[in-house]
Amino acid sequence: MQGSSRRTGTMTDVHRRFLQLLMTHGVLEEWEVKRLQKHCYKVHDCNAPVEKLEDFIHNINSVLESLYIEIKKGVTEDDGRPIYALVNLATTAISKMASDFAENELDLFRKALELIIDSETGFASSTNILNVVDQLKGKKMRKKEAEQKEGEFTLHTRAILEMEQHIRETYPDAVKICNICHGLLIQGQSCETCGIRMHLPCVAKYFQSNSEPRCPNCNDYWPHEIPEVFDPEKERGAGLSKPSRKSLRPRQH
Amino acid sequence: MPGAPTYPQFPLRAPLSGRRASCSDAEVPACRGRAPAAGDMLPKPRSRGRPSSQADRDGGRGGDGRAARSAAAEEAPSTSRGAGGSQDPRRSSSQGGRRADAPLVVGPRSQKQLELKVAELVQFLLIKDQRKIPIKRADIVKHVLGDYRDMFPDLLHRAAERLQYVFGYRLVELEPKSNTYILINSLEPVEEDAELRGDQGTPTTGLLMIVLGLIFMKGNAVKETEVWDFLRRLGVYPTKKHLIFGDPKKLLTEDFVRQRYLEYRRIPHTDPVDYELQWGPRTHLETSKMKVLKFVAKVHNQDPKDWPAQYCEALAEEEDRARPQASAPSQASARSQTSTRPPTSAPSQTSTRPPTSAPSQTSAPAPSS
């Protein structure tokens, strides 16, 4: 196809429909992805056994590689839910999309991003963001245009997945890293003595069934509440509907 | 309309217009003092404003032979643009390097650079098509290709191939020589898809389908006044805001026209002025008379054959499309299709067929809702 000698997978209509439907979501939870996969098999190829999700996605990703996009797996920062999102790997393409947003809108996003990264909690208040509006490049934006909701803004999991690399490169000093997984950290817990930080799900895993949690770095008592490790079975059993959680945090989409 | 009517599957093969496609959201443009990022091949070259005196405006010229050309901006235009895609003798497929003496020069284009360009083009097309506005060649050149504009046909062809192979979307030129493109879904829509989508689809499609059906049943053209007479029975008025559809008048006469689903033409010598609505080029590409007839039949709980004239017309169109003619059949592989010609059916639609309306057949009673 492209004359490349890479060992790429094969796309069938099952994969195509999956990709099409996946693209209508910003981000999907693992169980939703599995359901999507089953649906696509049913539509196109009833008898074939449903491939293991990991392999299925890996296959698609090998084809997507030449397009510089990827179905990336991540974990929500607040409760450790496994999620998937289709992300863009080529940062040069990003500036092209500037044609869809006004300069002042882009600048606002950039500045809000900086506020979030610099913040202690990983959240930037709407007040702080609004204060930035006066300094924006481009056409003067009225505060009313910038306003979303009362409250605080943070980065959606999807944004973290997609922009992690860019953020680490652009803000190498301000950026926070998790001590356990070494990934980008926006929200998390921190040790009050030595300052190291950990994602909530990383805390959950690390201190699982440990009655006396101590900081892995300085050994001081870990002062925060240890969250539960995410258990997909327990969740489905309880019949909780997850969509409501998504709306908890106002998001920049 | 009392309540929300449940329609059978809309037979429109549009790409799933996710409100959030792969790369529209978390974009951040080059920040201040940006560090080179992984995908950067070269610093963005300044656009040179070279005239692209492309002789071949339609793409689809086979072959990747023109893959890597040396396109030195300082020198006289080196890319051969002779007819028939002749090879540039200085074509090199070496690494993308920059010559020390010409810092702004793009340099020979390596496979990797081209691959990245194609990737950008694919993403661009996906995002632009989301809004259902046909994508102009000029926009492609301006926002994606830049200095690669001389490779437009080749890159577009590759992008089209990728779109078909990876996503199942066909890139099609809206009308011959129009230099505007849309994406058509080569996968058939399926009822259960609707439950699994991340967006709600577009509720306005319902109104569009009704109007498309009406137009076809009435002989491929219908006066605007007739449309409103019909829609009135469904509780849709040109002047009244609608709960689901918003501003129906704007939808029909502006939005759907801009998206090329409908054509809205003034009827000359009418007083007061009246307009005529017909299928637009996108409709012809995304669906067919047979599909729309089946949809109308289903809404009425009847069989398509209950409208013999329309059924014959739809059948004729099916045969037309299936027949391999000079201008390739609609189901042909993306390779031969891409940016050259739309399916055969498009030109033949307009007003060549006499209206086949007989009173008993064209009445479209309001669906019992």
XYZ file of C-alpha atoms in Angstrom:
622
model
C 0.000 0.000 0.000
C 2.391 2.618 1.117
C 5.352 0.602 -0.013
C 6.349 0.122 3.584
C 7.756 -3.097 4.826
C 6.174 -2.801 8.233
C 4.194 -5.727 9.381
C 0.804 -4.115 9.414
C -2.466 -5.735 10.210
C -5.424 -6.173 7.930
C -8.550 -4.098 8.057
C -11.896 -5.677 7.416
C -15.341 -4.139 7.563
C -15.509 -5.259 11.189
C -12.548 -3.064 12.007
C -13.806 -0.215 9.854
C -17.196 -0.061 11.453
C -15.538 -0.265 14.842
C -13.290 2.636 13.993
C -16.141 4.704 12.582
C -18.218 4.244 15.686
C -15.260 4.749 17.991
C -14.638 8.075 16.345
C -18.054 9.322 17.329
C -16.961 9.162 20.940
C -14.350 11.343 22.513
C -13.360 8.655 24.922
C -14.815 5.274 25.781
C -14.665 3.033 28.792
C -13.316 -0.436 28.339
C -16.629 -2.208 28.714
C -18.154 0.087 26.098
C -15.322 -0.691 23.739
C -15.918 -4.402 24.182
C -19.576 -3.942 23.492
C -18.742 -1.984 20.370
C -16.430 -4.711 19.194
C -19.081 -7.376 19.666
C -21.579 -5.308 17.736
C -19.255 -4.953 14.776
C -18.591 -8.662 14.689
C -22.285 -9.300 14.758
C -22.979 -6.981 11.863
C -20.321 -8.316 9.554
C -19.134 -11.670 10.562
C -21.462 -13.511 12.854
C -19.576 -16.729 13.040
C -16.056 -15.560 13.597
C -14.843 -15.670 17.185
C -14.441 -12.273 18.753
C -10.764 -11.530 18.956
C -9.270 -10.544 22.280
C -9.678 -6.798 22.632
C -6.011 -6.121 23.136
C -5.079 -7.926 19.946
C -7.977 -6.437 18.051
C -6.870 -2.943 18.933
C -3.250 -3.721 18.341
C -4.141 -4.891 14.857
C -5.971 -1.685 14.082
C -3.195 0.414 15.554
C -0.637 -1.165 13.297
C -2.644 0.081 10.350
C -3.245 3.491 11.916
C 0.434 3.959 12.518
C 1.101 5.335 9.056
C -1.635 7.892 9.645
C -0.086 9.069 12.882
C -3.101 8.253 14.970
C -3.578 5.613 17.594
C -6.204 4.071 19.800
C -4.611 4.748 23.125
C -5.471 3.114 26.374
C -5.378 5.109 29.535
C -6.754 5.298 32.999
C -8.941 8.021 34.468
C -7.057 10.058 36.995
C -9.769 10.192 39.568
C -10.961 6.617 39.804
C -8.686 4.433 37.761
C -11.145 3.437 35.097
C -9.566 2.014 31.957
C -10.495 4.110 28.971
C -9.708 4.294 25.289
C -9.425 7.239 22.971
C -8.336 7.824 19.432
C -5.458 10.251 19.613
C -3.390 12.201 17.196
C 0.316 11.528 17.288
C 1.553 14.057 14.794
C 1.870 17.424 16.396
C 2.492 19.173 13.111
C -1.061 18.475 12.119
C -2.366 20.299 15.142
C -1.684 23.748 13.904
C -3.691 22.965 10.820
C -6.799 22.747 12.877
C -6.184 26.257 13.995
C -8.266 27.105 11.007
C -11.305 25.925 12.934
C -10.750 28.027 15.982
C -10.209 31.729 16.306
C -6.831 32.843 17.489
C -8.208 34.142 20.730
C -9.987 30.869 21.399
C -6.815 28.909 20.908
C -4.895 31.267 23.077
C -7.485 30.904 25.789
C -7.137 27.179 25.686
C -3.387 27.438 25.856
C -3.503 29.782 28.808
C -6.066 27.665 30.612
C -3.837 24.677 30.038
C -0.935 26.505 31.638
C -3.029 27.465 34.623
C -4.044 23.863 35.109
C -0.523 22.571 34.866
C 0.838 25.184 37.208
C -1.872 24.708 39.776
C -1.363 22.708 42.907
C -4.515 20.672 42.605
C -4.637 20.219 38.862
C -7.688 22.437 38.697
C -7.946 26.007 37.558
C -10.830 28.055 38.765
C -13.082 29.718 36.289
C -12.202 33.038 37.892
C -8.545 32.633 37.125
C -9.283 31.607 33.608
C -11.541 34.560 33.059
C -8.891 36.880 34.341
C -6.701 35.711 31.565
C -9.167 36.739 28.927
C -7.879 40.283 28.799
C -4.422 39.113 27.871
C -5.459 37.042 24.929
C -4.016 37.456 21.518
C -6.234 38.142 18.627
C -9.637 39.657 18.649
C -10.738 40.903 22.009
C -12.904 38.318 23.657
C -15.629 39.392 25.969
C -15.632 37.658 29.295
C -19.072 36.365 28.520
C -17.794 34.351 25.600
C -15.176 32.709 27.756
C -17.466 31.808 30.571
C -18.515 28.236 30.961
C -19.772 27.264 34.330
C -18.989 28.219 37.831
C -16.339 25.981 39.185
C -13.084 24.513 38.321
C -11.615 23.175 35.184
C -9.169 20.449 34.683
C -7.969 18.401 31.796
C -10.173 15.655 30.542
C -8.595 12.225 30.420
C -8.743 12.389 26.686
C -6.713 15.562 26.581
C -4.122 14.038 28.851
C -3.864 10.973 26.640
C -3.438 13.005 23.534
C -1.302 15.824 24.746
C 0.900 14.196 27.302
C 3.971 14.305 25.172
C 3.367 17.838 24.043
C 2.791 19.015 27.595
C 5.931 17.356 28.891
C 7.983 18.948 26.174
C 6.486 22.389 26.439
C 6.352 22.733 30.188
C 9.234 20.611 31.396
C 9.633 22.541 34.623
C 6.029 22.979 35.618
C 4.858 19.534 34.737
C 4.158 17.033 37.503
C 4.983 13.369 37.253
C 3.625 10.395 39.139
C 6.198 8.700 41.286
C 4.797 5.257 40.584
C 3.981 5.111 36.879
C 6.075 8.099 35.813
C 3.249 9.377 33.683
C 2.005 12.919 33.438
C 0.092 13.933 36.520
C -2.603 16.568 36.618
C -4.618 15.381 39.614
C -3.258 13.256 42.386
C -2.083 13.030 45.955
C 1.193 14.356 47.230
C 3.410 13.614 50.160
C 3.406 16.512 52.562
C 6.951 15.924 53.606
C 8.935 15.355 50.449
C 6.461 16.486 47.840
C 6.362 13.487 45.540
C 3.089 12.910 43.799
C 1.020 9.919 42.798
C -2.099 9.364 40.716
C -5.103 8.290 42.702
C -5.345 4.932 40.947
C -1.604 4.460 41.416
C -2.017 5.178 45.123
C -4.843 2.662 45.227
C -2.752 -0.054 43.641
C 0.424 0.690 45.525
C -1.137 0.780 48.953
C -3.656 -1.948 48.308
C -4.297 -3.891 51.511
C -1.601 -1.986 53.310
C -2.791 -0.856 56.714
C 0.080 1.536 57.266
C 0.722 3.370 54.044
C 4.047 5.140 53.894
C 5.574 7.389 51.298
C 7.748 5.357 48.933
C 10.275 8.131 48.870
C 10.735 9.446 52.395
C 8.891 6.749 54.337
C 6.742 9.229 56.188
C 3.136 8.307 56.862
C 0.967 8.787 53.859
C -1.603 11.260 55.157
C -4.364 10.896 52.591
C -7.301 8.600 52.214
C -6.393 5.610 50.100
C -8.899 5.137 47.279
C -10.223 1.775 46.212
C -8.767 -0.066 43.290
C -11.161 0.075 40.363
C -13.047 -3.156 39.995
C -15.044 -3.451 36.799
C -17.072 -6.402 38.043
C -18.219 -4.670 41.158
C -19.288 -1.666 39.203
C -21.375 -3.458 36.629
C -22.963 -5.578 39.318
C -24.081 -2.539 41.224
C -25.803 -1.364 38.057
C -24.311 2.059 38.376
C -24.685 4.083 35.267
C -21.438 5.790 34.589
C -22.491 8.597 32.283
C -23.373 10.713 35.273
C -19.772 10.782 36.380
C -18.625 12.354 33.187
C -20.657 15.420 33.850
C -19.153 16.027 37.270
C -16.271 17.978 35.971
C -16.750 20.761 33.505
C -14.586 19.932 30.626
C -12.772 21.694 27.905
C -13.763 19.916 24.765
C -45.570 16.215 15.151
C -47.075 14.516 18.114
C -44.261 12.817 19.922
C -41.098 11.651 18.260
C -41.885 9.469 15.287
C -39.748 6.414 14.934
C -38.431 6.272 11.425
C -36.969 3.297 9.760
C -33.266 3.454 9.099
C -32.357 6.518 7.049
C -30.723 5.324 3.892
C -28.081 7.997 3.811
C -24.558 6.815 3.494
C -22.932 9.618 5.297
C -19.817 9.122 7.340
C -20.772 8.994 10.998
C -20.575 12.631 11.832
C -19.185 12.352 15.309
C -19.212 15.653 17.049
C -15.921 14.683 18.407
C -13.820 13.087 15.781
C -10.371 11.837 16.318
C -8.452 15.009 16.436
C -10.728 17.935 16.757
C -10.677 18.524 20.461
C -7.549 18.634 22.436
C -5.576 20.482 19.875
C -3.093 22.996 20.921
C -1.235 24.874 18.292
C 2.404 25.668 18.527
C 2.891 27.170 21.907
C 5.335 29.870 22.698
C 8.834 28.683 22.185
C 7.748 25.273 21.184
C 10.201 22.497 21.355
C 10.413 20.315 18.282
C 7.874 17.607 18.634
C 8.017 14.022 17.569
C 6.114 14.473 14.363
C 8.181 17.350 13.110
C 10.091 16.491 10.047
C 11.193 19.910 9.070
C 10.404 23.367 10.245
C 7.407 24.533 8.326
C 8.695 25.980 5.108
C 7.513 29.402 4.164
C 5.003 29.154 1.391
C 6.581 30.281 -1.750
C 3.553 31.145 -3.745
C 4.708 29.184 -6.692
C 1.994 29.068 -9.298
C 0.783 25.560 -9.569
C 0.249 25.259 -13.241
C -1.125 21.812 -12.963
C -2.322 20.521 -16.222
C -4.098 17.609 -14.638
C -6.731 18.841 -12.297
C -8.476 15.584 -11.733
C -6.644 13.215 -9.509
C -6.730 9.524 -9.747
C -3.801 9.349 -12.076
C -2.482 6.006 -11.047
C 0.929 5.218 -9.848
C 3.099 6.430 -7.109
C 5.802 7.157 -9.566
C 5.912 10.784 -8.703
C 6.478 9.912 -5.120
C 9.565 11.808 -4.290
C 10.596 14.755 -6.296
C 13.288 17.200 -5.616
C 11.542 20.480 -5.404
C 14.128 23.092 -4.852
C 12.463 26.379 -4.373
C 15.474 28.450 -5.246
C 15.901 26.860 -8.597
C 13.529 27.036 -11.462
C 10.496 24.887 -10.799
C 11.940 21.475 -11.069
C 8.886 19.325 -10.723
C 7.893 18.209 -14.124
C 4.290 18.976 -14.743
C 4.091 17.627 -18.210
C 0.986 15.891 -19.342
C 0.450 12.307 -18.454
C 2.357 12.356 -15.223
C 5.767 11.974 -16.684
C 8.497 11.208 -14.261
C 10.854 13.838 -13.070
C 14.325 12.686 -13.966
C 15.665 14.173 -10.784
C 13.288 12.176 -8.698
C 15.022 10.833 -5.700
C 13.763 8.766 -2.906
C 16.593 9.568 -0.615
C 16.246 10.900 2.872
C 14.655 14.238 3.372
C 17.660 16.407 3.871
C 18.223 20.058 3.823
C 20.991 21.502 1.816
C 23.217 23.708 3.812
C 23.312 26.454 1.232
C 19.568 26.836 0.922
C 18.140 26.948 4.425
C 14.564 27.518 3.356
C 14.469 24.870 0.735
C 12.124 21.955 1.197
C 14.577 19.482 -0.188
C 13.929 16.125 -1.719
C 10.820 14.628 -0.279
C 11.361 11.385 1.505
C 8.828 8.654 1.892
C 8.435 9.590 5.509
C 7.611 13.201 4.771
C 5.083 12.199 2.185
C 3.563 9.734 4.583
C 3.136 12.491 7.113
C 1.558 14.739 4.526
C -0.900 12.044 3.583
C -1.682 11.505 7.261
C -2.386 15.204 7.706
C -4.546 15.230 4.631
C -6.561 12.265 5.845
C -7.170 13.926 9.193
C -8.072 17.174 7.502
C -10.596 15.515 5.232
C -12.170 13.619 8.111
C -12.585 16.726 10.172
C -13.838 18.925 7.373
C -16.356 16.383 6.225
C -17.814 16.257 9.699
C -19.540 19.541 9.047
C -20.878 18.215 5.777
C -19.514 21.155 3.866
C -17.800 20.023 0.690
C -14.065 20.348 0.946
C -12.443 22.637 -1.541
C -9.197 21.918 -3.222
C -8.060 25.422 -2.400
C -8.518 24.752 1.295
C -6.610 21.532 1.048
C -3.728 23.316 -0.591
C -3.831 26.206 1.834
C -4.140 24.316 5.086
C -2.431 21.034 4.456
C -0.259 20.861 1.407
C 1.473 24.186 1.306
C 4.650 23.596 -0.573
C 3.518 20.159 -1.539
C 0.744 21.606 -3.637
C 2.332 20.391 -6.815
C 1.713 16.898 -5.566
C -1.964 17.455 -5.020
C -3.278 14.665 -7.245
C -0.868 12.108 -5.928
C -1.337 12.975 -2.289
C -5.083 13.162 -2.635
C -5.121 9.803 -4.287
C -3.110 8.280 -1.481
C -5.305 9.912 1.113
C -8.369 8.559 -0.633
C -6.911 5.092 -0.629
C -6.201 5.315 3.089
C -9.652 6.660 3.830
C -11.241 3.752 2.044
C -8.982 1.055 3.377
C -8.794 2.191 6.974
C -12.124 3.866 7.623
C -14.371 2.674 4.836
C -14.948 6.219 3.573
C -14.846 7.029 -0.116
C -13.536 10.358 -1.230
C -15.644 11.579 -4.096
C -15.682 14.710 -6.162
C -19.056 16.315 -5.739
C -19.485 17.125 -9.380
C -17.067 16.657 -12.215
C -14.433 19.386 -12.319
C -15.855 21.086 -9.276
C -12.699 20.545 -7.242
C -14.789 20.014 -4.172
C -14.949 16.733 -2.363
C -17.060 14.855 0.113
C -16.794 11.569 1.920
C -19.287 8.803 1.402
C -19.616 5.894 3.752
C -19.040 2.636 1.981
C -20.457 0.734 4.924
C -24.200 0.433 5.062
C -25.822 2.023 8.071
C -27.322 -0.474 10.446
C -30.099 0.099 12.956
C -28.064 -0.899 15.982
C -25.332 1.553 15.116
C -27.513 4.290 16.486
C -27.345 2.935 20.014
C -23.603 2.678 19.966
C -22.795 6.105 18.657
C -21.220 8.666 20.892
C -23.196 11.488 19.444
C -26.889 11.651 18.816
C -26.617 11.683 15.085
C -28.434 14.639 13.665
C -32.137 14.940 14.381
C -32.508 17.123 11.326
C -31.890 14.103 9.138
C -35.472 13.121 9.775
C -36.748 16.247 8.116
C -34.319 15.849 5.278
C -35.511 12.328 4.606
C -39.120 13.393 4.473
C -38.332 16.112 1.995
C -36.123 13.871 -0.140
C -38.919 11.341 -0.233
C -41.451 13.961 -1.156
C -39.284 15.315 -3.936
C -38.785 11.916 -5.477
C -42.390 10.857 -5.192
C -43.474 14.072 -6.827
C -41.289 13.538 -9.836
C -37.876 14.783 -8.716
C -38.855 18.400 -8.270
C -41.351 20.056 -6.013
C -42.378 23.646 -5.433
C -41.480 25.150 -2.134
C -45.118 26.042 -1.501
C -46.054 22.399 -1.937
C -43.368 21.346 0.501
C -44.752 23.593 3.204
C -48.299 22.463 2.488
C -47.144 18.957 3.111
C -45.014 19.684 6.139
C -47.771 21.700 7.701
C -49.654 18.473 8.179
C -46.755 17.217 10.233
C -46.663 20.294 12.379
C -43.655 21.835 10.674
C -43.975 25.432 9.561
C -41.594 27.765 7.791
C -42.175 30.551 10.217
C -42.489 28.708 13.470
C -39.628 27.417 15.582
C -39.736 23.644 15.816
C -38.777 21.709 18.915
C -36.622 19.215 17.103
C -35.718 20.927 13.868
C -35.301 24.470 15.060
C -35.745 26.718 12.071
C -37.203 24.498 9.337
C -37.119 27.186 6.680
C -33.440 27.825 7.244
C -32.764 24.112 7.317
C -34.404 23.448 3.998
C -33.376 26.505 2.069
C -29.946 27.177 3.514
C -28.344 24.429 5.584
C -29.279 21.457 3.453
C -28.444 23.421 0.353
C -25.025 24.334 1.666
C -24.446 20.699 2.501
C -25.515 19.882 -1.026
C -28.350 17.612 -0.034
C -30.855 19.875 -1.706
C -30.984 22.295 -4.564
C -33.106 25.362 -4.199
C -33.832 27.235 -7.384
C -36.030 30.106 -8.185
C -38.786 29.375 -10.667
C -38.686 32.137 -13.242
C -41.743 34.213 -14.031
C -43.586 33.332 -10.903
C -45.428 35.960 -9.000
C -45.292 35.760 -6.055
C -41.849 34.241 -6.377
C -41.781 30.526 -5.907
C -38.844 28.181 -5.630
C -38.235 24.612 -6.575
C -36.521 21.946 -4.529
C -34.607 19.053 -5.994
C -32.098 16.529 -4.836
C -28.611 17.928 -4.539
C -25.434 16.195 -5.677
C -24.660 14.843 -2.246
C -27.984 13.070 -2.060
C -27.347 11.342 -5.351
C -24.025 10.132 -4.039
C -25.144 9.085 -0.596
C -28.344 7.324 -1.444
C -30.487 6.153 -4.315
C -34.041 6.417 -5.533
C -34.659 2.824 -4.614
C -33.472 3.348 -1.078
C -35.590 6.429 -0.649
C -38.597 4.671 -2.157
C -38.155 1.792 0.233
C -37.971 4.256 3.067
C -41.167 5.988 1.983
C -42.864 2.622 1.567
C -41.836 1.558 5.025
C -43.160 4.740 6.552
C -46.520 4.021 4.945
C -46.341 0.370 5.788
C -46.604 -0.528 2.146
C -44.546 -2.078 -0.569
C -42.389 -0.039 -2.953
C -44.191 -1.689 -5.855
C -47.367 0.029 -4.767
C -45.989 3.034 -6.591
C -45.269 1.504 -9.968
C -44.022 4.624 -11.717
C -41.571 5.498 -9.002
C -40.597 1.885 -8.679
C -39.724 1.691 -12.362
C -37.739 4.856 -12.157
C -35.841 3.606 -9.139
C -35.185 0.298 -10.822
C -33.842 2.018 -13.905
C -31.446 3.980 -11.772
C -30.240 0.806 -10.086
C -29.497 -0.752 -13.440
C -27.801 2.399 -14.565
C -25.507 2.345 -11.613
C -24.715 -1.311 -11.898
C -23.769 -1.113 -15.522
C -20.066 -0.527 -15.964
C -19.839 2.463 -18.236
C -17.140 4.901 -19.198
C -17.712 6.698 -15.975
C -17.127 3.955 -13.477
C -19.919 2.307 -11.476
C -20.626 3.622 -8.043
C -19.411 0.500 -6.306
C -16.014 0.506 -7.945
C -12.954 0.459 -5.786
C -11.727 3.705 -4.435
C -8.731 3.536 -6.674
C -10.504 4.435 -9.820
C -13.083 6.591 -8.165
C -11.353 9.022 -6.008
C -11.385 12.469 -7.277
C -12.355 11.933 -10.843
C -15.978 11.275 -11.403
C -19.066 10.757 -9.355
C -21.228 7.706 -10.073
C -23.087 7.678 -13.351
C -26.380 8.478 -11.787
C -25.568 12.028 -10.911
C -25.782 13.753 -14.280
C -28.791 11.855 -15.467
C -30.987 12.900 -12.617
C -31.832 16.455 -13.120
C -34.847 17.206 -15.161
C -34.589 14.816 -18.037
C -37.254 12.497 -16.788
C -40.763 13.765 -17.162
C -42.628 13.915 -13.914
C -44.253 10.578 -13.469
C -46.884 11.760 -11.121
C -50.302 10.343 -11.364
C -52.684 11.640 -8.738
C -53.120 8.428 -6.836
C -49.449 7.685 -6.595
C -47.892 10.871 -5.551
C -50.113 11.611 -2.696
C -48.041 11.264 0.336
C -50.460 11.005 3.169
C -49.173 12.043 6.496
C -47.715 9.061 8.266
C -49.951 8.009 11.035
C -48.070 9.130 14.029
